[in-house]
């Protein structure tokens, strides 16, 4: 995961952590300095002591949290993202095979992505923008070259496999997360319409349509059901009231709803997919709404989510859980993530060495620290 978008790494540490106590809320010791997991109860609950053994005749009922908190840690891998003084390393992710991608950028230069295998073997590097998304193997994202913006598909070593011009000089586009794979691009040319394009896992466009009369500030998402949500601001630009407006589109980019008003304050919204379909909406660092897949309107974010501002949200455990990761400005330590069921039951938390965390789509947790956040350590597929 990376910070709000416009969301790595070669010494093997010693041993994996031992089992955690998933019933008492206490933390398990970490043998290798890796994450310390706690399980059960409300967040930050005091240690209730060693629980009594279950009645052999009446085993405990299954819990939605069973198997969510890891019982051990994989060995961690470390590396340093190549960088110069003053560079920052903010965006860290993986593909679904666990290949690591980490960028370094200066105040004015484009990001330079470095790529590693899950075990820490250097694979390659390349220049691309921050909207860089992992696929089944390799990555997709946008890149500016000679004043033109391209969408490109890359192998896991950074080799460019395909590229599509996004309208030529004076035009632009930004890629957004597609939960089923591929990417969703919004953009257009100056004084032209806002255009949406689906790109599949191979990097080829599968559908493209004009979705608003002019190019404007917009964010998007494809949810786990394959429905695309577009949020634009200001809302009156598309005839909706309020500061922001949303609209759902189907797989052919035909509208599934009219434009409808959404909470907004002029800040770029953050959209994250929900496990059963639909999206969560964050504005100004606060989770303000959930939006049902393919339906007009919104509901207030549930209390367990709304109360955790300055966090990022990711689906883990094959859709059985969410991970909430603290971002800059959070009241929680930035090296901590919390685990919840899709219904909002708190299952536990993990505290990692480092100053900040990111999460890849394969369940790899990546910690960053040091100068510019460029010292990287990761735990392969620990939340797969």
mmCIF file of C-alpha atoms in Angstrom:
data_model
loop_
_atom_site.group_PDB
_atom_site.id
_atom_site.type_symbol
_atom_site.label_atom_id
_atom_site.label_comp_id
_atom_site.label_asym_id
_atom_site.label_seq_id
_atom_site.Cartn_x
_atom_site.Cartn_y
_atom_site.Cartn_z
ATOM 1 C CA UNK A 1 0.000 0.000 0.000
ATOM 2 C CA UNK A 2 1.057 3.450 -0.507
ATOM 3 C CA UNK A 3 0.209 6.851 0.887
ATOM 4 C CA UNK A 4 -2.778 8.713 -0.608
ATOM 5 C CA UNK A 5 -2.389 8.726 -4.375
ATOM 6 C CA UNK A 6 -2.675 11.309 -6.414
ATOM 7 C CA UNK A 7 -0.054 4.043 -1.754
ATOM 8 C CA UNK A 8 11.692 -2.399 -0.959
ATOM 9 C CA UNK A 9 14.694 -4.943 0.376
ATOM 10 C CA UNK A 10 19.110 -8.421 0.938
ATOM 11 C CA UNK A 11 19.900 -10.007 4.193
ATOM 12 C CA UNK A 12 17.781 -12.805 5.595
ATOM 13 C CA UNK A 13 17.043 -12.462 9.291
ATOM 14 C CA UNK A 14 17.408 -15.345 11.680
ATOM 15 C CA UNK A 15 14.308 -17.263 12.693
ATOM 16 C CA UNK A 16 10.573 -16.895 12.376
ATOM 17 C CA UNK A 17 8.509 -15.853 15.353
ATOM 18 C CA UNK A 18 6.898 -18.424 17.607
ATOM 19 C CA UNK A 19 3.166 -18.923 17.949
ATOM 20 C CA UNK A 20 0.974 -16.140 19.265
ATOM 21 C CA UNK A 21 -1.619 -16.250 21.993
ATOM 22 C CA UNK A 22 -4.789 -15.601 20.036
ATOM 23 C CA UNK A 23 -7.113 -15.761 23.002
ATOM 24 C CA UNK A 24 -5.776 -13.417 25.674
ATOM 25 C CA UNK A 25 -4.875 -10.202 23.870
ATOM 26 C CA UNK A 26 -1.241 -10.499 24.979
ATOM 27 C CA UNK A 27 1.695 -10.150 22.595
ATOM 28 C CA UNK A 28 3.838 -13.057 21.509
ATOM 29 C CA UNK A 29 7.615 -12.657 21.771
ATOM 30 C CA UNK A 30 9.484 -12.085 18.512
ATOM 31 C CA UNK A 31 12.628 -14.161 18.074
ATOM 32 C CA UNK A 32 13.966 -12.337 15.011
ATOM 33 C CA UNK A 33 12.912 -8.777 15.770
ATOM 34 C CA UNK A 34 9.997 -9.207 13.395
ATOM 35 C CA UNK A 35 6.329 -8.410 13.991
ATOM 36 C CA UNK A 36 4.757 -9.090 17.347
ATOM 37 C CA UNK A 37 1.170 -10.231 16.968
ATOM 38 C CA UNK A 38 -1.628 -9.920 19.492
ATOM 39 C CA UNK A 39 -5.047 -11.459 19.092
ATOM 40 C CA UNK A 40 -8.590 -11.236 20.317
ATOM 41 C CA UNK A 41 -10.563 -8.662 22.240
ATOM 42 C CA UNK A 42 -10.898 -4.969 21.655
ATOM 43 C CA UNK A 43 -7.949 -2.969 20.333
ATOM 44 C CA UNK A 44 -5.309 -2.317 22.999
ATOM 45 C CA UNK A 45 -7.196 -4.450 25.530
ATOM 46 C CA UNK A 46 -5.201 -5.333 28.659
ATOM 47 C CA UNK A 47 -3.809 -8.814 29.022
ATOM 48 C CA UNK A 48 -6.513 -10.912 30.622
ATOM 49 C CA UNK A 49 -4.090 -13.584 31.716
ATOM 50 C CA UNK A 50 -3.857 -17.177 30.555
ATOM 51 C CA UNK A 51 -7.302 -18.393 29.544
ATOM 52 C CA UNK A 52 -8.746 -21.489 31.116
ATOM 53 C CA UNK A 53 -8.520 -24.633 28.991
ATOM 54 C CA UNK A 54 -11.691 -25.316 27.022
ATOM 55 C CA UNK A 55 -14.190 -27.842 28.247
ATOM 56 C CA UNK A 56 -13.371 -31.008 26.280
ATOM 57 C CA UNK A 57 -17.070 -31.767 26.007
ATOM 58 C CA UNK A 58 -17.970 -28.301 24.768
ATOM 59 C CA UNK A 59 -15.312 -27.025 22.354
ATOM 60 C CA UNK A 60 -15.435 -23.286 21.629
ATOM 61 C CA UNK A 61 -17.627 -22.186 18.772
ATOM 62 C CA UNK A 62 -15.836 -21.221 15.560
ATOM 63 C CA UNK A 63 -15.004 -17.520 15.335
ATOM 64 C CA UNK A 64 -14.880 -15.265 12.279
ATOM 65 C CA UNK A 65 -11.405 -14.316 13.517
ATOM 66 C CA UNK A 66 -10.060 -17.877 13.363
ATOM 67 C CA UNK A 67 -6.892 -17.943 11.252
ATOM 68 C CA UNK A 68 -6.780 -14.168 10.718
ATOM 69 C CA UNK A 69 -3.914 -13.318 13.091
ATOM 70 C CA UNK A 70 -0.712 -15.085 11.969
ATOM 71 C CA UNK A 71 0.540 -17.833 14.264
ATOM 72 C CA UNK A 72 4.136 -17.311 13.123
ATOM 73 C CA UNK A 73 6.219 -15.043 10.918
ATOM 74 C CA UNK A 74 8.120 -15.871 7.750
ATOM 75 C CA UNK A 75 11.779 -14.943 7.710
ATOM 76 C CA UNK A 76 12.216 -11.264 6.914
ATOM 77 C CA UNK A 77 14.230 -9.985 3.967
ATOM 78 C CA UNK A 78 16.040 -6.635 3.968
ATOM 79 C CA UNK A 79 17.477 -4.282 1.362
ATOM 80 C CA UNK A 80 18.089 -0.609 0.717
ATOM 81 C CA UNK A 81 16.373 1.217 -2.131
ATOM 82 C CA UNK A 82 19.083 2.969 -4.176
ATOM 83 C CA UNK A 83 18.737 6.694 -3.536
ATOM 84 C CA UNK A 84 20.588 9.973 -3.194
ATOM 85 C CA UNK A 85 20.633 12.384 -0.292
ATOM 86 C CA UNK A 86 17.284 14.110 0.051
ATOM 87 C CA UNK A 87 15.374 11.402 -1.859
ATOM 88 C CA UNK A 88 12.226 9.876 -0.388
ATOM 89 C CA UNK A 89 10.999 6.286 -0.680
ATOM 90 C CA UNK A 90 7.254 6.487 -0.117
ATOM 91 C CA UNK A 91 5.582 3.929 -2.369
ATOM 92 C CA UNK A 92 6.097 0.206 -1.785
ATOM 93 C CA UNK A 93 4.088 -2.673 -3.218
ATOM 94 C CA UNK A 94 4.226 -6.205 -4.678
ATOM 95 C CA UNK A 95 2.733 -8.251 -7.463
ATOM 96 C CA UNK A 96 0.665 -11.333 -6.626
ATOM 97 C CA UNK A 97 3.781 -13.529 -6.808
ATOM 98 C CA UNK A 98 5.372 -11.471 -4.026
ATOM 99 C CA UNK A 99 7.915 -9.627 -6.188
ATOM 100 C CA UNK A 100 8.763 -6.361 -4.434
ATOM 101 C CA UNK A 101 8.628 -2.880 -5.994
ATOM 102 C CA UNK A 102 9.943 0.200 -4.162
ATOM 103 C CA UNK A 103 10.491 3.668 -5.547
ATOM 104 C CA UNK A 104 12.858 6.518 -4.709
ATOM 105 C CA UNK A 105 12.243 10.066 -5.887
ATOM 106 C CA UNK A 106 13.703 13.528 -5.470
ATOM 107 C CA UNK A 107 11.658 16.682 -4.985
ATOM 108 C CA UNK A 108 11.459 17.244 -8.747
ATOM 109 C CA UNK A 109 12.373 13.960 -10.411
ATOM 110 C CA UNK A 110 10.204 11.015 -11.464
ATOM 111 C CA UNK A 111 10.097 7.886 -9.300
ATOM 112 C CA UNK A 112 12.694 5.199 -10.006
ATOM 113 C CA UNK A 113 11.322 1.766 -9.121
ATOM 114 C CA UNK A 114 13.616 -1.009 -7.892
ATOM 115 C CA UNK A 115 12.431 -4.612 -8.140
ATOM 116 C CA UNK A 116 13.306 -7.710 -6.076
ATOM 117 C CA UNK A 117 12.110 -11.309 -5.906
ATOM 118 C CA UNK A 118 10.350 -12.398 -2.701
ATOM 119 C CA UNK A 119 13.655 -13.857 -1.463
ATOM 120 C CA UNK A 120 15.546 -10.621 -2.107
ATOM 121 C CA UNK A 121 17.218 -11.268 -5.468
ATOM 122 C CA UNK A 122 17.594 -8.033 -7.438
ATOM 123 C CA UNK A 123 15.460 -8.231 -10.594
ATOM 124 C CA UNK A 124 15.812 -4.830 -12.237
ATOM 125 C CA UNK A 125 14.588 -1.242 -12.177
ATOM 126 C CA UNK A 126 12.636 1.238 -14.227
ATOM 127 C CA UNK A 127 11.163 4.748 -14.254
ATOM 128 C CA UNK A 128 7.396 5.026 -13.874
ATOM 129 C CA UNK A 129 4.935 7.207 -11.998
ATOM 130 C CA UNK A 130 3.490 6.561 -8.543
ATOM 131 C CA UNK A 131 0.343 4.807 -9.879
ATOM 132 C CA UNK A 132 2.151 1.463 -10.138
ATOM 133 C CA UNK A 133 -0.014 -1.623 -9.506
ATOM 134 C CA UNK A 134 0.938 -5.275 -9.070
ATOM 135 C CA UNK A 135 -0.593 -7.919 -11.351
ATOM 136 C CA UNK A 136 -0.491 -11.725 -11.250
ATOM 137 C CA UNK A 137 3.144 -11.359 -12.248
ATOM 138 C CA UNK A 138 4.647 -7.948 -12.917
ATOM 139 C CA UNK A 139 3.193 -4.455 -12.792
ATOM 140 C CA UNK A 140 1.146 -1.835 -14.646
ATOM 141 C CA UNK A 141 1.156 1.951 -14.474
ATOM 142 C CA UNK A 142 1.572 5.252 -16.277
ATOM 143 C CA UNK A 143 4.742 6.908 -17.504
ATOM 144 C CA UNK A 144 5.482 10.330 -19.022
ATOM 145 C CA UNK A 145 7.963 10.462 -21.876
ATOM 146 C CA UNK A 146 8.705 13.457 -24.150
ATOM 147 C CA UNK A 147 5.595 15.240 -22.878
ATOM 148 C CA UNK A 148 3.225 12.341 -23.611
ATOM 149 C CA UNK A 149 1.605 9.984 -21.101
ATOM 150 C CA UNK A 150 1.591 6.235 -21.665
ATOM 151 C CA UNK A 151 0.017 3.303 -19.880
ATOM 152 C CA UNK A 152 2.471 0.396 -19.758
ATOM 153 C CA UNK A 153 2.670 -3.255 -18.715
ATOM 154 C CA UNK A 154 5.951 -4.381 -17.138
ATOM 155 C CA UNK A 155 7.474 -7.758 -16.381
ATOM 156 C CA UNK A 156 8.591 -8.404 -12.804
ATOM 157 C CA UNK A 157 12.116 -7.234 -13.716
ATOM 158 C CA UNK A 158 10.817 -3.910 -15.075
ATOM 159 C CA UNK A 159 11.006 -4.791 -18.773
ATOM 160 C CA UNK A 160 8.291 -2.937 -20.701
ATOM 161 C CA UNK A 161 5.971 -5.434 -22.399
ATOM 162 C CA UNK A 162 3.263 -3.163 -23.856
ATOM 163 C CA UNK A 163 2.459 0.542 -23.949
ATOM 164 C CA UNK A 164 -0.641 2.541 -24.904
ATOM 165 C CA UNK A 165 -0.539 6.253 -25.655
ATOM 166 C CA UNK A 166 -3.088 8.139 -23.550
ATOM 167 C CA UNK A 167 -4.074 10.776 -26.092
ATOM 168 C CA UNK A 168 -0.757 12.333 -27.078
ATOM 169 C CA UNK A 169 0.802 15.675 -26.194
ATOM 170 C CA UNK A 170 -1.299 17.816 -23.840
ATOM 171 C CA UNK A 171 -3.238 14.793 -22.599
ATOM 172 C CA UNK A 172 -2.814 12.848 -19.394
ATOM 173 C CA UNK A 173 -4.128 9.921 -17.423
ATOM 174 C CA UNK A 174 -3.828 8.384 -13.981
ATOM 175 C CA UNK A 175 -4.193 4.691 -13.137
ATOM 176 C CA UNK A 176 -6.297 3.516 -10.202
ATOM 177 C CA UNK A 177 -6.690 0.202 -8.417
ATOM 178 C CA UNK A 178 -8.686 -2.583 -10.028
ATOM 179 C CA UNK A 179 -9.399 -5.258 -7.418
ATOM 180 C CA UNK A 180 -9.913 -8.082 -9.985
ATOM 181 C CA UNK A 181 -6.614 -7.201 -11.721
ATOM 182 C CA UNK A 182 -5.518 -4.860 -14.457
ATOM 183 C CA UNK A 183 -5.989 -1.124 -13.871
ATOM 184 C CA UNK A 184 -8.551 1.642 -14.331
ATOM 185 C CA UNK A 185 -7.348 4.845 -16.006
ATOM 186 C CA UNK A 186 -9.031 8.244 -15.914
ATOM 187 C CA UNK A 187 -7.846 11.203 -17.972
ATOM 188 C CA UNK A 188 -8.229 13.123 -21.172
ATOM 189 C CA UNK A 189 -6.950 16.048 -23.170
ATOM 190 C CA UNK A 190 -7.157 19.743 -22.400
ATOM 191 C CA UNK A 191 -10.680 21.075 -23.086
ATOM 192 C CA UNK A 192 -11.769 17.539 -23.992
ATOM 193 C CA UNK A 193 -14.014 15.041 -22.152
ATOM 194 C CA UNK A 194 -13.088 12.902 -19.165
ATOM 195 C CA UNK A 195 -12.350 9.414 -20.478
ATOM 196 C CA UNK A 196 -12.259 6.117 -18.570
ATOM 197 C CA UNK A 197 -10.387 3.029 -19.771
ATOM 198 C CA UNK A 198 -10.178 -0.505 -18.431
ATOM 199 C CA UNK A 199 -6.810 -2.210 -18.935
ATOM 200 C CA UNK A 200 -6.623 -5.966 -18.394
ATOM 201 C CA UNK A 201 -3.870 -7.966 -16.698
ATOM 202 C CA UNK A 202 -1.933 -8.128 -19.981
ATOM 203 C CA UNK A 203 -1.890 -4.329 -20.276
ATOM 204 C CA UNK A 204 -4.367 -4.183 -23.177
ATOM 205 C CA UNK A 205 -7.384 -1.808 -23.157
ATOM 206 C CA UNK A 206 -10.637 -3.754 -22.874
ATOM 207 C CA UNK A 207 -13.110 -0.832 -22.839
ATOM 208 C CA UNK A 208 -12.807 2.941 -23.153
ATOM 209 C CA UNK A 209 -15.524 5.650 -23.124
ATOM 210 C CA UNK A 210 -16.096 9.337 -22.508
ATOM 211 C CA UNK A 211 -17.830 9.549 -19.120
ATOM 212 C CA UNK A 212 -18.087 13.313 -18.461
ATOM 213 C CA UNK A 213 -18.243 16.346 -20.754
ATOM 214 C CA UNK A 214 -14.875 17.756 -19.697
ATOM 215 C CA UNK A 215 -11.656 16.635 -18.066
ATOM 216 C CA UNK A 216 -11.785 17.364 -14.345
ATOM 217 C CA UNK A 217 -10.391 16.194 -11.034
ATOM 218 C CA UNK A 218 -11.357 12.535 -10.700
ATOM 219 C CA UNK A 219 -10.528 9.359 -8.815
ATOM 220 C CA UNK A 220 -11.641 5.808 -9.509
ATOM 221 C CA UNK A 221 -11.757 2.207 -8.398
ATOM 222 C CA UNK A 222 -12.847 -1.168 -9.749
ATOM 223 C CA UNK A 223 -14.399 -3.200 -6.919
ATOM 224 C CA UNK A 224 -14.207 -6.954 -6.327
ATOM 225 C CA UNK A 225 -17.351 -7.467 -8.455
ATOM 226 C CA UNK A 226 -15.783 -5.690 -11.443
ATOM 227 C CA UNK A 227 -17.923 -2.538 -11.174
ATOM 228 C CA UNK A 228 -16.121 0.786 -11.666
ATOM 229 C CA UNK A 229 -16.733 3.771 -9.397
ATOM 230 C CA UNK A 230 -15.710 7.261 -10.546
ATOM 231 C CA UNK A 231 -15.662 10.202 -8.115
ATOM 232 C CA UNK A 232 -15.302 13.743 -9.484
ATOM 233 C CA UNK A 233 -15.088 17.115 -7.829
ATOM 234 C CA UNK A 234 -16.694 19.594 -7.769
ATOM 235 C CA UNK A 235 -19.972 17.732 -8.041
ATOM 236 C CA UNK A 236 -21.786 20.515 -9.881
ATOM 237 C CA UNK A 237 -19.500 19.879 -12.874
ATOM 238 C CA UNK A 238 -21.662 16.843 -13.654
ATOM 239 C CA UNK A 239 -24.974 18.259 -12.423
ATOM 240 C CA UNK A 240 -24.876 16.860 -8.888
ATOM 241 C CA UNK A 241 -25.101 18.881 -5.700
ATOM 242 C CA UNK A 242 -22.327 18.934 -3.148
ATOM 243 C CA UNK A 243 -18.551 19.047 -3.283
ATOM 244 C CA UNK A 244 -18.142 15.627 -4.917
ATOM 245 C CA UNK A 245 -20.165 13.229 -7.055
ATOM 246 C CA UNK A 246 -19.935 9.545 -7.829
ATOM 247 C CA UNK A 247 -21.191 7.236 -10.549
ATOM 248 C CA UNK A 248 -20.959 3.486 -11.106
ATOM 249 C CA UNK A 249 -20.167 1.940 -14.499
ATOM 250 C CA UNK A 250 -20.377 -1.669 -15.664
ATOM 251 C CA UNK A 251 -17.706 -3.734 -17.430
ATOM 252 C CA UNK A 252 -18.478 -2.047 -20.770
ATOM 253 C CA UNK A 253 -18.286 1.404 -19.104
ATOM 254 C CA UNK A 254 -22.002 1.953 -19.555
ATOM 255 C CA UNK A 255 -23.461 3.915 -16.611
ATOM 256 C CA UNK A 256 -25.064 1.747 -13.936
ATOM 257 C CA UNK A 257 -26.328 4.786 -11.959
ATOM 258 C CA UNK A 258 -26.812 8.499 -12.389
ATOM 259 C CA UNK A 259 -24.289 10.869 -10.800
ATOM 260 C CA UNK A 260 -24.987 11.104 -7.046
ATOM 261 C CA UNK A 261 -23.669 13.417 -4.358
ATOM 262 C CA UNK A 262 -20.874 12.278 -2.025
ATOM 263 C CA UNK A 263 -19.178 13.834 0.997
ATOM 264 C CA UNK A 264 -16.226 16.003 -0.012
ATOM 265 C CA UNK A 265 -14.248 19.075 0.932
ATOM 266 C CA UNK A 266 -12.201 19.623 -2.220
ATOM 267 C CA UNK A 267 -9.408 17.273 -1.140
ATOM 268 C CA UNK A 268 -8.608 14.287 -3.391
ATOM 269 C CA UNK A 269 -10.649 11.333 -2.093
ATOM 270 C CA UNK A 270 -9.183 7.931 -1.289
ATOM 271 C CA UNK A 271 -11.217 4.922 -2.476
ATOM 272 C CA UNK A 272 -10.620 1.384 -1.235
ATOM 273 C CA UNK A 273 -12.488 -1.806 -2.203
ATOM 274 C CA UNK A 274 -14.704 -3.600 0.315
ATOM 275 C CA UNK A 275 -14.611 -7.366 0.693
ATOM 276 C CA UNK A 276 -18.186 -7.971 -0.454
ATOM 277 C CA UNK A 277 -18.177 -5.360 -3.216
ATOM 278 C CA UNK A 278 -18.478 -1.608 -3.114
ATOM 279 C CA UNK A 279 -16.022 0.932 -1.772
ATOM 280 C CA UNK A 280 -14.987 2.863 1.313
ATOM 281 C CA UNK A 281 -14.439 6.614 0.881
ATOM 282 C CA UNK A 282 -11.880 8.652 2.807
ATOM 283 C CA UNK A 283 -11.804 12.463 2.649
ATOM 284 C CA UNK A 284 -9.221 14.594 4.428
ATOM 285 C CA UNK A 285 -7.837 11.518 6.174
ATOM 286 C CA UNK A 286 -11.217 10.478 7.644
ATOM 287 C CA UNK A 287 -13.283 7.503 6.511
ATOM 288 C CA UNK A 288 -16.623 9.151 5.819
ATOM 289 C CA UNK A 289 -18.727 6.734 3.748
ATOM 290 C CA UNK A 290 -19.257 3.326 2.249
ATOM 291 C CA UNK A 291 -20.797 3.023 -1.217
ATOM 292 C CA UNK A 292 -22.666 -0.143 -2.248
ATOM 293 C CA UNK A 293 -21.570 -1.745 -5.517
ATOM 294 C CA UNK A 294 -23.603 -0.457 -8.459
ATOM 295 C CA UNK A 295 -25.970 1.587 -6.262
ATOM 296 C CA UNK A 296 -26.591 5.310 -5.984
ATOM 297 C CA UNK A 297 -26.020 6.997 -2.654
ATOM 298 C CA UNK A 298 -23.834 6.299 0.346
ATOM 299 C CA UNK A 299 -24.004 5.404 4.015
ATOM 300 C CA UNK A 300 -21.841 6.657 6.848
ATOM 301 C CA UNK A 301 -18.676 4.657 7.452
ATOM 302 C CA UNK A 302 -19.141 2.149 10.311
ATOM 303 C CA UNK A 303 -17.783 3.297 13.689
ATOM 304 C CA UNK A 304 -14.851 0.852 13.719
ATOM 305 C CA UNK A 305 -13.612 2.448 10.467
ATOM 306 C CA UNK A 306 -14.709 6.059 10.971
ATOM 307 C CA UNK A 307 -12.892 6.203 14.320
ATOM 308 C CA UNK A 308 -9.531 5.361 12.704
ATOM 309 C CA UNK A 309 -8.519 8.413 10.716
ATOM 310 C CA UNK A 310 -5.251 8.622 8.772
ATOM 311 C CA UNK A 311 -5.247 4.901 8.010
ATOM 312 C CA UNK A 312 -5.219 2.847 4.839
ATOM 313 C CA UNK A 313 -7.494 -0.147 4.284
ATOM 314 C CA UNK A 314 -6.678 -3.377 2.447
ATOM 315 C CA UNK A 315 -8.420 -6.715 1.943
ATOM 316 C CA UNK A 316 -6.358 -9.648 3.256
ATOM 317 C CA UNK A 317 -6.793 -13.376 3.919
ATOM 318 C CA UNK A 318 -8.582 -14.001 0.588
ATOM 319 C CA UNK A 319 -11.379 -11.594 1.482
ATOM 320 C CA UNK A 320 -11.865 -12.831 5.049
ATOM 321 C CA UNK A 321 -10.361 -9.770 6.742
ATOM 322 C CA UNK A 322 -9.176 -6.196 6.477
ATOM 323 C CA UNK A 323 -5.851 -4.727 7.504
ATOM 324 C CA UNK A 324 -5.838 -1.124 8.684
ATOM 325 C CA UNK A 325 -2.419 0.542 8.447
ATOM 326 C CA UNK A 326 -1.552 3.858 10.100
ATOM 327 C CA UNK A 327 -0.443 6.706 7.804
ATOM 328 C CA UNK A 328 1.251 10.024 8.637
ATOM 329 C CA UNK A 329 -0.974 11.938 11.035
ATOM 330 C CA UNK A 330 -2.496 8.837 12.635
ATOM 331 C CA UNK A 331 -2.842 8.650 16.398
ATOM 332 C CA UNK A 332 -1.596 5.041 16.192
ATOM 333 C CA UNK A 333 2.078 4.132 15.751
ATOM 334 C CA UNK A 334 2.966 3.905 12.067
ATOM 335 C CA UNK A 335 4.574 0.478 12.564
ATOM 336 C CA UNK A 336 1.298 -1.095 13.665
ATOM 337 C CA UNK A 337 -1.525 -2.653 11.687
ATOM 338 C CA UNK A 338 -4.888 -3.862 12.950
ATOM 339 C CA UNK A 339 -6.916 -6.800 11.643
ATOM 340 C CA UNK A 340 -10.714 -6.839 11.397
ATOM 341 C CA UNK A 341 -13.383 -9.085 9.941
ATOM 342 C CA UNK A 342 -15.473 -7.552 7.125
ATOM 343 C CA UNK A 343 -18.201 -7.041 9.754
ATOM 344 C CA UNK A 344 -15.850 -4.956 11.902
ATOM 345 C CA UNK A 345 -14.873 -7.437 14.608
ATOM 346 C CA UNK A 346 -11.370 -6.694 15.861
ATOM 347 C CA UNK A 347 -9.228 -9.829 15.499
ATOM 348 C CA UNK A 348 -5.811 -8.572 16.580
ATOM 349 C CA UNK A 349 -2.854 -6.427 15.633
ATOM 350 C CA UNK A 350 0.770 -6.638 14.568
ATOM 351 C CA UNK A 351 3.602 -4.332 15.632
ATOM 352 C CA UNK A 352 6.563 -4.331 13.259
ATOM 353 C CA UNK A 353 10.097 -2.983 13.450
ATOM 354 C CA UNK A 354 10.440 0.172 11.367
ATOM 355 C CA UNK A 355 8.869 3.585 10.989
ATOM 356 C CA UNK A 356 6.057 2.850 8.534
ATOM 357 C CA UNK A 357 4.254 -0.014 6.815
ATOM 358 C CA UNK A 358 2.900 -0.889 3.372
ATOM 359 C CA UNK A 359 1.007 -3.977 2.216
ATOM 360 C CA UNK A 360 1.205 -5.764 -1.127
ATOM 361 C CA UNK A 361 -1.706 -7.560 -2.831
ATOM 362 C CA UNK A 362 -0.150 -10.964 -2.035
ATOM 363 C CA UNK A 363 -0.266 -10.217 1.719
ATOM 364 C CA UNK A 364 3.389 -9.195 2.051
ATOM 365 C CA UNK A 365 3.930 -6.550 4.741
ATOM 366 C CA UNK A 366 6.761 -4.107 3.989
ATOM 367 C CA UNK A 367 8.379 -1.959 6.657
ATOM 368 C CA UNK A 368 10.414 1.156 5.914
ATOM 369 C CA UNK A 369 12.859 3.161 8.022
ATOM 370 C CA UNK A 370 16.108 5.104 7.807
ATOM 371 C CA UNK A 371 16.973 8.037 5.576
ATOM 372 C CA UNK A 372 13.942 8.944 3.488
ATOM 373 C CA UNK A 373 12.314 5.623 4.397
ATOM 374 C CA UNK A 374 14.677 3.852 1.990
ATOM 375 C CA UNK A 375 15.777 1.032 4.330
ATOM 376 C CA UNK A 376 13.295 -1.749 3.626
ATOM 377 C CA UNK A 377 12.353 -5.023 5.322
ATOM 378 C CA UNK A 378 9.512 -7.325 4.277
ATOM 379 C CA UNK A 379 7.684 -10.425 5.495
ATOM 380 C CA UNK A 380 6.566 -12.446 2.465
ATOM 381 C CA UNK A 381 2.853 -13.284 2.242
ATOM 382 C CA UNK A 382 2.371 -13.100 6.013
ATOM 383 C CA UNK A 383 -1.282 -12.021 5.523
ATOM 384 C CA UNK A 384 -2.081 -14.047 2.397
#
